[in-house]
mmCIF file of C-alpha atoms and ligand atoms in Angstrom:
data_model
loop_
_atom_site.group_PDB
_atom_site.id
_atom_site.type_symbol
_atom_site.label_atom_id
_atom_site.label_comp_id
_atom_site.label_asym_id
_atom_site.label_seq_id
_atom_site.Cartn_x
_atom_site.Cartn_y
_atom_site.Cartn_z
ATOM 1 C CA MET A 1 -5.145 53.387 -46.462
ATOM 2 C CA SER A 2 -6.366 56.484 -44.668
ATOM 3 C CA LEU A 3 -7.705 56.426 -41.135
ATOM 4 C CA ASN A 4 -10.426 58.770 -42.429
ATOM 5 C CA ASP A 5 -11.940 55.769 -44.229
ATOM 6 C CA LEU A 6 -12.042 53.723 -41.041
ATOM 7 C CA ILE A 7 -15.434 53.074 -39.467
ATOM 8 C CA VAL A 8 -15.722 52.012 -35.823
ATOM 9 C CA ARG A 9 -19.100 50.412 -35.102
ATOM 10 C CA ARG A 10 -20.798 47.890 -32.855
ATOM 11 C CA ALA A 11 -19.929 44.292 -33.718
ATOM 12 C CA LEU A 12 -22.626 42.146 -35.310
ATOM 13 C CA GLU A 13 -23.227 38.400 -35.222
ATOM 14 C CA THR A 14 -22.166 38.261 -38.883
ATOM 15 C CA ASP A 15 -18.724 39.643 -37.906
ATOM 16 C CA ILE A 16 -17.951 36.666 -35.642
ATOM 17 C CA PRO A 17 -16.073 34.501 -38.201
ATOM 18 C CA ARG A 18 -13.781 37.396 -39.159
ATOM 19 C CA ILE A 19 -13.271 38.458 -35.523
ATOM 20 C CA TYR A 20 -12.416 34.879 -34.611
ATOM 21 C CA ASP A 21 -9.980 34.712 -37.508
ATOM 22 C CA ILE A 22 -8.092 37.780 -36.210
ATOM 23 C CA GLU A 23 -8.379 36.541 -32.599
ATOM 24 C CA ALA A 24 -6.962 33.098 -33.441
ATOM 25 C CA ARG A 25 -3.991 34.596 -35.292
ATOM 26 C CA SER A 26 -3.319 37.193 -32.586
ATOM 27 C CA PHE A 27 -3.436 35.226 -29.333
ATOM 28 C CA LEU A 28 -1.807 32.128 -27.855
ATOM 29 C CA GLU A 29 -5.052 31.379 -26.013
ATOM 30 C CA PRO A 30 -7.831 32.736 -28.246
ATOM 31 C CA TYR A 31 -11.415 33.200 -27.113
ATOM 32 C CA SER A 32 -13.765 30.651 -28.679
ATOM 33 C CA LYS A 33 -16.491 31.719 -31.123
ATOM 34 C CA ARG A 34 -18.995 30.771 -28.431
ATOM 35 C CA LEU A 35 -17.378 33.130 -25.903
ATOM 36 C CA LEU A 36 -17.171 35.893 -28.530
ATOM 37 C CA ARG A 37 -20.927 35.472 -29.149
ATOM 38 C CA PHE A 38 -21.648 35.617 -25.424
ATOM 39 C CA LEU A 39 -19.579 38.799 -25.025
ATOM 40 C CA MET A 40 -21.338 40.367 -27.997
ATOM 41 C CA LEU A 41 -24.718 39.669 -26.430
ATOM 42 C CA SER A 42 -23.696 40.779 -22.932
ATOM 43 C CA SER A 43 -21.854 43.977 -23.949
ATOM 44 C CA PRO A 44 -23.386 45.040 -27.274
ATOM 45 C CA ASP A 45 -22.479 48.730 -26.850
ATOM 46 C CA THR A 46 -18.815 48.160 -26.096
ATOM 47 C CA PHE A 47 -17.861 45.264 -28.368
ATOM 48 C CA LEU A 48 -16.676 47.208 -31.406
ATOM 49 C CA VAL A 49 -15.084 46.519 -34.764
ATOM 50 C CA ALA A 50 -12.941 48.716 -37.014
ATOM 51 C CA GLU A 51 -13.952 48.362 -40.651
ATOM 52 C CA LEU A 52 -12.101 49.470 -43.742
ATOM 53 C CA ASP A 53 -13.702 49.104 -47.194
ATOM 54 C CA ASN A 54 -16.191 46.559 -45.779
ATOM 55 C CA LEU A 55 -13.409 44.493 -44.211
ATOM 56 C CA VAL A 56 -13.164 44.117 -40.429
ATOM 57 C CA VAL A 57 -9.525 44.902 -39.622
ATOM 58 C CA GLY A 58 -9.676 44.953 -35.841
ATOM 59 C CA TYR A 59 -11.915 44.787 -32.806
ATOM 60 C CA ILE A 60 -12.107 45.662 -29.138
ATOM 61 C CA ILE A 61 -14.138 43.954 -26.445
ATOM 62 C CA SER A 62 -14.914 45.890 -23.282
ATOM 63 C CA THR A 63 -17.564 45.793 -20.611
ATOM 64 C CA VAL A 64 -18.901 47.721 -17.617
ATOM 65 C CA ARG A 65 -18.402 46.260 -14.149
ATOM 66 C CA TYR A 66 -19.992 47.543 -10.898
ATOM 67 C CA ASN A 67 -21.461 50.535 -12.832
ATOM 68 C CA TYR A 68 -18.208 52.497 -12.733
ATOM 69 C CA LEU A 69 -15.347 50.240 -13.838
ATOM 70 C CA GLY A 70 -14.682 49.775 -17.529
ATOM 71 C CA HIS A 71 -12.830 46.557 -18.310
ATOM 72 C CA ILE A 72 -10.963 46.190 -21.597
ATOM 73 C CA LEU A 73 -11.121 42.446 -22.243
ATOM 74 C CA SER A 74 -9.478 42.125 -25.636
ATOM 75 C CA ILE A 75 -8.162 44.149 -28.539
ATOM 76 C CA ALA A 76 -6.564 42.941 -31.751
ATOM 77 C CA VAL A 77 -5.762 44.344 -35.169
ATOM 78 C CA ASP A 78 -5.198 42.187 -38.267
ATOM 79 C CA GLU A 79 -1.410 41.848 -38.602
ATOM 80 C CA ASN A 80 -1.538 43.360 -42.107
ATOM 81 C CA PHE A 81 -3.020 46.579 -40.710
ATOM 82 C CA ARG A 82 -0.943 47.136 -37.571
ATOM 83 C CA ARG A 83 1.088 50.265 -36.738
ATOM 84 C CA ARG A 84 -1.343 52.554 -38.560
ATOM 85 C CA GLY A 85 -3.215 53.882 -35.531
ATOM 86 C CA ILE A 86 -6.168 51.460 -35.659
ATOM 87 C CA GLY A 87 -5.527 50.018 -32.180
ATOM 88 C CA ARG A 88 -5.343 53.521 -30.754
ATOM 89 C CA LEU A 89 -8.604 54.536 -32.444
ATOM 90 C CA LEU A 90 -10.383 51.420 -31.156
ATOM 91 C CA MET A 91 -9.187 52.151 -27.623
ATOM 92 C CA LEU A 92 -10.284 55.802 -27.791
ATOM 93 C CA ASN A 93 -13.680 54.833 -29.173
ATOM 94 C CA ALA A 94 -14.254 52.214 -26.464
ATOM 95 C CA GLU A 95 -13.107 54.654 -23.761
ATOM 96 C CA GLU A 96 -15.592 57.252 -25.001
ATOM 97 C CA ARG A 97 -18.445 54.745 -24.895
ATOM 98 C CA LEU A 98 -17.452 53.412 -21.457
ATOM 99 C CA LYS A 99 -17.320 56.982 -20.150
ATOM 100 C CA HIS A 100 -20.763 57.650 -21.589
ATOM 101 C CA LEU A 101 -22.008 54.542 -19.726
ATOM 102 C CA GLY A 102 -20.744 55.993 -16.433
ATOM 103 C CA CYS A 103 -17.289 54.468 -16.071
ATOM 104 C CA ILE A 104 -14.718 56.513 -14.200
ATOM 105 C CA ILE A 105 -11.868 53.994 -14.108
ATOM 106 C CA LEU A 106 -10.619 51.655 -16.835
ATOM 107 C CA ARG A 107 -8.786 48.414 -16.172
ATOM 108 C CA LEU A 108 -7.000 45.891 -18.337
ATOM 109 C CA GLU A 109 -4.586 43.003 -18.057
ATOM 110 C CA VAL A 110 -1.726 42.458 -20.479
ATOM 111 C CA ARG A 111 0.966 39.777 -20.736
ATOM 112 C CA VAL A 112 4.207 41.005 -19.167
ATOM 113 C CA SER A 113 5.959 40.032 -22.439
ATOM 114 C CA ASN A 114 3.567 42.047 -24.655
ATOM 115 C CA SER A 115 5.518 45.251 -25.027
ATOM 116 C CA ALA A 116 3.606 46.344 -28.170
ATOM 117 C CA ALA A 117 0.299 46.434 -26.290
ATOM 118 C CA GLN A 118 1.879 47.913 -23.168
ATOM 119 C CA ASN A 119 3.348 50.731 -25.264
ATOM 120 C CA LEU A 120 -0.087 51.417 -26.729
ATOM 121 C CA TYR A 121 -1.695 51.567 -23.274
ATOM 122 C CA LEU A 122 1.089 53.704 -21.755
ATOM 123 C CA LYS A 123 0.753 56.178 -24.636
ATOM 124 C CA LEU A 124 -2.974 56.405 -23.916
ATOM 125 C CA GLY A 125 -2.356 57.229 -20.257
ATOM 126 C CA TYR A 126 -2.754 53.830 -18.568
ATOM 127 C CA LYS A 127 -0.512 53.261 -15.537
ATOM 128 C CA LYS A 128 1.052 49.975 -14.525
ATOM 129 C CA ALA A 129 -0.451 48.954 -11.160
ATOM 130 C CA TYR A 130 0.569 45.413 -10.192
ATOM 131 C CA VAL A 131 1.454 41.983 -11.536
ATOM 132 C CA ILE A 132 -0.678 38.835 -11.176
ATOM 133 C CA SER A 133 1.541 35.751 -11.388
ATOM 134 C CA ASN A 134 0.471 32.722 -13.357
ATOM 135 C CA TYR A 135 -2.501 34.596 -14.843
ATOM 136 C CA TYR A 136 -2.435 32.950 -18.270
ATOM 137 C CA LYS A 137 -2.809 29.238 -19.003
ATOM 138 C CA ASN A 138 0.832 28.943 -20.056
ATOM 139 C CA GLY A 139 1.911 30.346 -16.684
ATOM 140 C CA GLU A 140 2.754 33.869 -17.857
ATOM 141 C CA SER A 141 2.097 36.791 -15.516
ATOM 142 C CA ALA A 142 -0.260 39.668 -16.269
ATOM 143 C CA MET A 143 0.452 43.340 -15.750
ATOM 144 C CA VAL A 144 -2.702 45.102 -14.510
ATOM 145 C CA MET A 145 -3.076 48.661 -15.776
ATOM 146 C CA PHE A 146 -5.563 51.399 -14.898
ATOM 147 C CA LYS A 147 -6.627 54.737 -16.300
ATOM 148 C CA VAL A 148 -8.833 57.264 -14.524
ATOM 149 C CA ILE A 149 -11.259 58.953 -16.917
ATOM 150 C CA GLY A 150 -13.864 60.397 -14.520
HETATM 151 C C1 LIG B 1 -1.559 45.674 -29.641
HETATM 152 C C2 LIG B 1 -2.232 45.955 -30.990
HETATM 153 C C3 LIG B 1 -3.752 45.873 -30.811
HETATM 154 C C4 LIG B 1 -1.842 47.386 -31.440
HETATM 155 O O1 LIG B 1 -2.607 47.694 -32.608
HETATM 156 P P1 LIG B 1 -2.046 48.723 -33.712
HETATM 157 O O2 LIG B 1 -3.171 49.109 -34.580
HETATM 158 O O3 LIG B 1 -0.850 48.149 -34.364
HETATM 159 O O4 LIG B 1 -1.602 49.935 -32.758
HETATM 160 P P2 LIG B 1 -1.375 51.465 -33.195
HETATM 161 O O5 LIG B 1 -0.914 51.540 -34.603
HETATM 162 O O6 LIG B 1 -2.590 52.242 -32.826
HETATM 163 O O7 LIG B 1 -0.152 51.836 -32.236
HETATM 164 C C5 LIG B 1 -0.220 52.867 -31.261
HETATM 165 C C6 LIG B 1 1.061 52.855 -30.452
HETATM 166 O O8 LIG B 1 1.213 51.612 -29.764
HETATM 167 C C7 LIG B 1 2.603 51.244 -29.701
HETATM 168 N N1 LIG B 1 2.858 50.036 -30.491
HETATM 169 C C8 LIG B 1 1.961 49.372 -31.284
HETATM 170 N N2 LIG B 1 2.556 48.271 -31.814
HETATM 171 C C9 LIG B 1 3.831 48.245 -31.367
HETATM 172 C C10 LIG B 1 4.935 47.355 -31.582
HETATM 173 N N3 LIG B 1 4.824 46.280 -32.391
HETATM 174 N N4 LIG B 1 6.086 47.625 -30.930
HETATM 175 C C11 LIG B 1 6.211 48.677 -30.120
HETATM 176 N N5 LIG B 1 5.201 49.582 -29.887
HETATM 177 C C12 LIG B 1 4.031 49.363 -30.503
HETATM 178 C C13 LIG B 1 3.367 52.398 -30.338
HETATM 179 O O9 LIG B 1 3.661 53.314 -29.306
HETATM 180 C C14 LIG B 1 2.312 52.949 -31.287
HETATM 181 O O10 LIG B 1 2.532 54.283 -31.648
HETATM 182 P P3 LIG B 1 3.515 54.585 -32.917
HETATM 183 O O11 LIG B 1 3.128 53.688 -34.036
HETATM 184 O O12 LIG B 1 3.262 56.044 -33.169
HETATM 185 O O13 LIG B 1 4.907 54.291 -32.416
HETATM 186 C C15 LIG B 1 -1.728 44.960 -32.087
HETATM 187 O O14 LIG B 1 -0.318 44.898 -32.062
HETATM 188 C C16 LIG B 1 -2.267 43.546 -31.926
HETATM 189 O O15 LIG B 1 -3.356 43.210 -32.397
HETATM 190 N N6 LIG B 1 -1.500 42.684 -31.232
HETATM 191 C C17 LIG B 1 -1.916 41.271 -31.025
HETATM 192 C C18 LIG B 1 -3.017 41.182 -30.010
HETATM 193 C C19 LIG B 1 -2.640 41.788 -28.674
HETATM 194 O O16 LIG B 1 -1.540 41.626 -28.189
HETATM 195 N N7 LIG B 1 -3.594 42.504 -28.070
HETATM 196 C C20 LIG B 1 -3.433 43.110 -26.749
HETATM 197 C C21 LIG B 1 -3.802 42.142 -25.701
HETATM 198 S S1 LIG B 1 -3.657 42.830 -24.068
#
């Protein structure tokens, strides 16, 4: 697999089953298909998929809040395609689009136990800001991270 063959594009309704499949295998508390559909309709420019040989291998969901704050809501890569730079490319692509839409700050929340994702964000220049206790349904805390892009 070469990253040169990877296409990052807006997600389509027809991608929902595959996105949900990756979501359900990647998260303890996955978003429902209904919520994924809602997010696709409400943030069509910043809900993106990574596609390789016509197969969706990852996705990122982000949105614009208050005209200036970009919020990364979810990112996941199919476990068979991880550690090849796809997560990084999805993040960079979403950041570019959020910047184009006027965002100057990016925010995300990540489980305190999720060191893989935290490493990805730290490498991309996100800074750890504060912890929200009991953020997830199972009681786990979230680390809130920010990146200034403006
Ligand atoms: C987090 C996730 C999206 C990363 O996707 P990916 O395509 O594997 O990430 P990349 O290959 O672009 O990795 C970029 C960097 O992130 C860090 N990283 C990624 N996975 C890691 C792991 N398992 N352990 C430690 N660091 C990791 C590394 O610094 C890596 O750079 P390197 O490979 O040169 O060392 C993927 O692991 C995933 O889908 N996890 C399950 C869902 C999830 O936790 N999403 C985040 C919710 S906040």
